[in-house]
mmCIF file of C-alpha atoms in Angstrom:
data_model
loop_
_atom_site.group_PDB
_atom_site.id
_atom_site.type_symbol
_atom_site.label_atom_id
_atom_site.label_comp_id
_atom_site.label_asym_id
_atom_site.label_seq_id
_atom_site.Cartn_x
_atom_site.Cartn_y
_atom_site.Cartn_z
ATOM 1 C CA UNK A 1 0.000 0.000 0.000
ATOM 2 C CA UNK A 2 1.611 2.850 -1.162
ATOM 3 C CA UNK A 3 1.860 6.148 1.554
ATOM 4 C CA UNK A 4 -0.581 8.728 0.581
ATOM 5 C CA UNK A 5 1.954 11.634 1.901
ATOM 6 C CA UNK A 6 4.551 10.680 -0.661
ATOM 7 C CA UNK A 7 2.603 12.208 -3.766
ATOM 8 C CA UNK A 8 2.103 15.673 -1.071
ATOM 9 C CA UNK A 9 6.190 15.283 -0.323
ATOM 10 C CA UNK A 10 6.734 14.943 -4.300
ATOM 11 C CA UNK A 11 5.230 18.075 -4.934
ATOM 12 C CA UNK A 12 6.203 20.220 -2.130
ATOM 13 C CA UNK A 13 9.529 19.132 -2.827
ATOM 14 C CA UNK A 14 9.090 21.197 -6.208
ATOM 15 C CA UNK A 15 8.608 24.347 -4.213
ATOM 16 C CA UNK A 16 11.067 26.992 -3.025
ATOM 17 C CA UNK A 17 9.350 27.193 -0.153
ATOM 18 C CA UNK A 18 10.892 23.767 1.225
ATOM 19 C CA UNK A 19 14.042 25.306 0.838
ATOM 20 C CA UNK A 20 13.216 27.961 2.989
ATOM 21 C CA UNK A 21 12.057 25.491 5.880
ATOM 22 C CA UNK A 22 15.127 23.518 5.407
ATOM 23 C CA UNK A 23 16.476 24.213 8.787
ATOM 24 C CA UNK A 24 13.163 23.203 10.797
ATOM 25 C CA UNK A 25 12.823 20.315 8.800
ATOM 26 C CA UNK A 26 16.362 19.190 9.831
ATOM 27 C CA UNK A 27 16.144 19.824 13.354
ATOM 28 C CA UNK A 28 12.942 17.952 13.322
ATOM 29 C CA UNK A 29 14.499 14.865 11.184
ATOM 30 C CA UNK A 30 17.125 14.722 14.159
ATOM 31 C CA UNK A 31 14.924 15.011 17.152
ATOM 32 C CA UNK A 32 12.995 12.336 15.370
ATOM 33 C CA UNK A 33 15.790 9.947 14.536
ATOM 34 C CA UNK A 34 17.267 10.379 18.558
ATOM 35 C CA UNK A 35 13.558 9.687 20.033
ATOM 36 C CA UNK A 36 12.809 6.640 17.781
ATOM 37 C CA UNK A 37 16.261 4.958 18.046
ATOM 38 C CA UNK A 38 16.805 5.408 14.046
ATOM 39 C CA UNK A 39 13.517 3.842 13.189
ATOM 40 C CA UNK A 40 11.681 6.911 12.169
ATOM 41 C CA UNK A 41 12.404 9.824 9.641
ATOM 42 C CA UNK A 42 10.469 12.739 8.338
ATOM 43 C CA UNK A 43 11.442 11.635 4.874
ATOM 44 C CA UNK A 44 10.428 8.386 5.632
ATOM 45 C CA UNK A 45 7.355 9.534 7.462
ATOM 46 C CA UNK A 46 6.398 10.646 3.936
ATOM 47 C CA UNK A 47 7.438 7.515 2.183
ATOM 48 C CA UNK A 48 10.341 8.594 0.829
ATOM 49 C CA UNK A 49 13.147 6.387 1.012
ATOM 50 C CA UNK A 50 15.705 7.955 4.241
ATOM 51 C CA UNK A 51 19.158 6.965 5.262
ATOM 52 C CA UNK A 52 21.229 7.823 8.351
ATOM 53 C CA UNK A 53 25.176 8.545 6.443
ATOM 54 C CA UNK A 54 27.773 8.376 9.102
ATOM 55 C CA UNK A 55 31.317 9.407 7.271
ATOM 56 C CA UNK A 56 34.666 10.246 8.748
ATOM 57 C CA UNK A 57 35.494 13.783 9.383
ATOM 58 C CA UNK A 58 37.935 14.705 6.835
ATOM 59 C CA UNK A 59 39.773 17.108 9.373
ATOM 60 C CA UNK A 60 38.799 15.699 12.875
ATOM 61 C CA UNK A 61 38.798 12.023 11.747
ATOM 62 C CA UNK A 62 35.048 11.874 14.038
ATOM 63 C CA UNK A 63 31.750 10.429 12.877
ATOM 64 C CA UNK A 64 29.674 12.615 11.131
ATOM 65 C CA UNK A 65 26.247 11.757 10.587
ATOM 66 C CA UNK A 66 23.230 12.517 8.548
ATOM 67 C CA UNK A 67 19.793 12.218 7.694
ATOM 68 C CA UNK A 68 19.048 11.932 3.620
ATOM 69 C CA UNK A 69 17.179 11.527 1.090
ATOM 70 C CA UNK A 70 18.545 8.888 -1.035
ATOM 71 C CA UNK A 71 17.317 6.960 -4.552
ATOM 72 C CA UNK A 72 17.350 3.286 -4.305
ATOM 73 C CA UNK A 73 19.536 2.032 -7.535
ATOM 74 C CA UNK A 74 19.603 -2.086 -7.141
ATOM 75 C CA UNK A 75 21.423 -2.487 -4.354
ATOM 76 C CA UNK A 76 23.218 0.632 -4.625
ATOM 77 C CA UNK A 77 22.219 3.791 -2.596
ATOM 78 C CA UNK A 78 21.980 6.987 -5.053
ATOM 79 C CA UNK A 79 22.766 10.450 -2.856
ATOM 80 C CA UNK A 80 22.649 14.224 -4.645
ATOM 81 C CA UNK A 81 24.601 16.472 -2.638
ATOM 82 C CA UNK A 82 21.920 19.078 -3.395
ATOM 83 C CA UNK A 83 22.479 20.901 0.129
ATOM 84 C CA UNK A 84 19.105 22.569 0.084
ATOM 85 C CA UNK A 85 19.818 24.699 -2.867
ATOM 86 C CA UNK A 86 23.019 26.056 -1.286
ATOM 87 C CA UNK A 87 25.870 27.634 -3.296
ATOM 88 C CA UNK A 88 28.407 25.073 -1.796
ATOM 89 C CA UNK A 89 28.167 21.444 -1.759
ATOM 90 C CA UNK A 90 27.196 19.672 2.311
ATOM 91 C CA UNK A 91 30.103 18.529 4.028
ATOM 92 C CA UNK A 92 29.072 15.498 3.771
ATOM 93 C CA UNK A 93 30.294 15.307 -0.109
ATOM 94 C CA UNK A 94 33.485 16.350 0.820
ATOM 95 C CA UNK A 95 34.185 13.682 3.781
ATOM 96 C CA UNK A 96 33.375 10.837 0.896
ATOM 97 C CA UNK A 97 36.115 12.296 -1.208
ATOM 98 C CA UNK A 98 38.492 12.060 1.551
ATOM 99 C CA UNK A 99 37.365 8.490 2.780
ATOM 100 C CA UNK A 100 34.529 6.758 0.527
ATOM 101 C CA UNK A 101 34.239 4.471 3.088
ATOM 102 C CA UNK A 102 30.963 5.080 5.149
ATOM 103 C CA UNK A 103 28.079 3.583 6.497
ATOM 104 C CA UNK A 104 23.978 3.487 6.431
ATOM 105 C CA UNK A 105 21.544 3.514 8.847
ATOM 106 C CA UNK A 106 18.280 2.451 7.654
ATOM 107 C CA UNK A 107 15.601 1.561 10.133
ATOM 108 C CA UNK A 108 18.313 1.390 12.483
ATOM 109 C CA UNK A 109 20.197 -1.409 10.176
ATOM 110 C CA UNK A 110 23.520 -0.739 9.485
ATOM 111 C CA UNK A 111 25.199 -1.267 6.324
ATOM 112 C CA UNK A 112 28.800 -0.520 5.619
ATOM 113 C CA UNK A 113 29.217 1.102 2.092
ATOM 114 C CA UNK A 114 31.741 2.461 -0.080
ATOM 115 C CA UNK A 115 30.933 5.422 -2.238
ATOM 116 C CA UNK A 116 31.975 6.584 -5.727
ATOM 117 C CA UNK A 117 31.466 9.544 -7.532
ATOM 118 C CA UNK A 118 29.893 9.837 -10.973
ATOM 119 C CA UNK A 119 31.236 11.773 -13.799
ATOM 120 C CA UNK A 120 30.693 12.451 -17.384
ATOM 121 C CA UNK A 121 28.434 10.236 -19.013
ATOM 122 C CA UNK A 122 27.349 7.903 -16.372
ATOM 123 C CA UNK A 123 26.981 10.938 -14.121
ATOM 124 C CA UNK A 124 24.166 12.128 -17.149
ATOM 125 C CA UNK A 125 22.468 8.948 -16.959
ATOM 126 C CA UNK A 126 22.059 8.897 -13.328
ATOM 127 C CA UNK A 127 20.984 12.529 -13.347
ATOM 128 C CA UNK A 128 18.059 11.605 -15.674
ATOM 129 C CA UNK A 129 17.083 9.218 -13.344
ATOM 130 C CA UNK A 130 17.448 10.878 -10.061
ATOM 131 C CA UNK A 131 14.553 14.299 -12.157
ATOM 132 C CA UNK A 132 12.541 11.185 -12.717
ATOM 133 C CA UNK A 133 13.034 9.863 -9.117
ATOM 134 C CA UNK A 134 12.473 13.605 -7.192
ATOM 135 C CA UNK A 135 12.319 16.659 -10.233
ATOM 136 C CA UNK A 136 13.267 18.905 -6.865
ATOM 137 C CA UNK A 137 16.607 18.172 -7.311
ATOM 138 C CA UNK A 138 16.261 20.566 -10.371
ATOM 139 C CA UNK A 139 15.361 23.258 -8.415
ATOM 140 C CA UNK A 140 17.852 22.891 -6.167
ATOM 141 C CA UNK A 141 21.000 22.938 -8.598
ATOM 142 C CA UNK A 142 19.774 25.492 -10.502
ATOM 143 C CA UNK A 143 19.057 27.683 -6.634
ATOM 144 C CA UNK A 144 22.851 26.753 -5.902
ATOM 145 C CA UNK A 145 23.762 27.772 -9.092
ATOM 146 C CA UNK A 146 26.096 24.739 -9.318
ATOM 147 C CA UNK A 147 26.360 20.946 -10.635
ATOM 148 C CA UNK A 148 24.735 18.727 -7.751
ATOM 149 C CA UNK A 149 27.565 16.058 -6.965
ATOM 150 C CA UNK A 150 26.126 12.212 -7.261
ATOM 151 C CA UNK A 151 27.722 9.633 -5.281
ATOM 152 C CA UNK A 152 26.573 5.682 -5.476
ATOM 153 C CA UNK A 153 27.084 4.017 -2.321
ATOM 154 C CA UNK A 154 27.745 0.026 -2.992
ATOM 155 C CA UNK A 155 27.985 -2.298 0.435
ATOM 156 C CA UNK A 156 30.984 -3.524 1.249
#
């Protein structure tokens, strides 16, 4: 049975307003991930598909961990470092270029994954896919005035 909020988050996440919110909607995500041990998200609250990313700290070496939208791809996990519509990328991107290797929460499973960025052509394809997936993501790059990095996460 498919989630009748995930059409609503579809096209709200078309609107500029949602970028606007984007640090209320974050704090919430977190409060929501601490309370429910990892088991609930406000993406996946409306049944979008939500990961917990915990990379290394490319200067402190520490966890760093968060919540994201991500595009199921087979057994890969598709991420868009869209950062809200923000002119630079999240830190998150740049961690994974230090140290690909990372993990995923989802449900409060834990998968250990090592990402990739695509370029060039295969980084075309994928973008195709990820409009079809959530068209916000159009928005967003052309708000940050910038190309949206793509990383595929594969397990380990």
């Amino acid at each position: 049975m498919r989630n009748p909020l995930e059409p609503l988050a579809r096209k709200l996440g078309t609107r500029p307003v949602v970028m606007t919110l984007s640090r209320g909607i974050i704090w919430t995500d977190q409060k929501l991930h601490r309370v429910f041990g990892g088991r609930v998200s406000l993406v996946g609250i409306a049944g979008l598909p939500s990961l917990r990313l915990t990379t290394t700290g490319r200067k402190t070496g520490l966890p760093r961990s968060t919540n994201l939208l991500f595009f199921p791809h087979g057994d890969d996990f598709v991420l868009t470092g869209s950062n809200w519509g923000r002119p630079n990328n999240p830190a998150w991107t740049y961690n994974l270029r230090a140290d690909p290797k990372a993990t995923v929460g989802i449900r409060a499973k834990v998968v250990e994954v090592k990402a990739r960025e695509l370029e060039g052509a295969e980084y075309d394809r994928m973008w195709s896919e990820l409009l079809a997936f959530w068209p916000g993501y159009e928005m967003e790059r052309v708000a940050a005035g910038r190309p949206l990095p793509v990383f595929v996460l594969s397990r380990r």
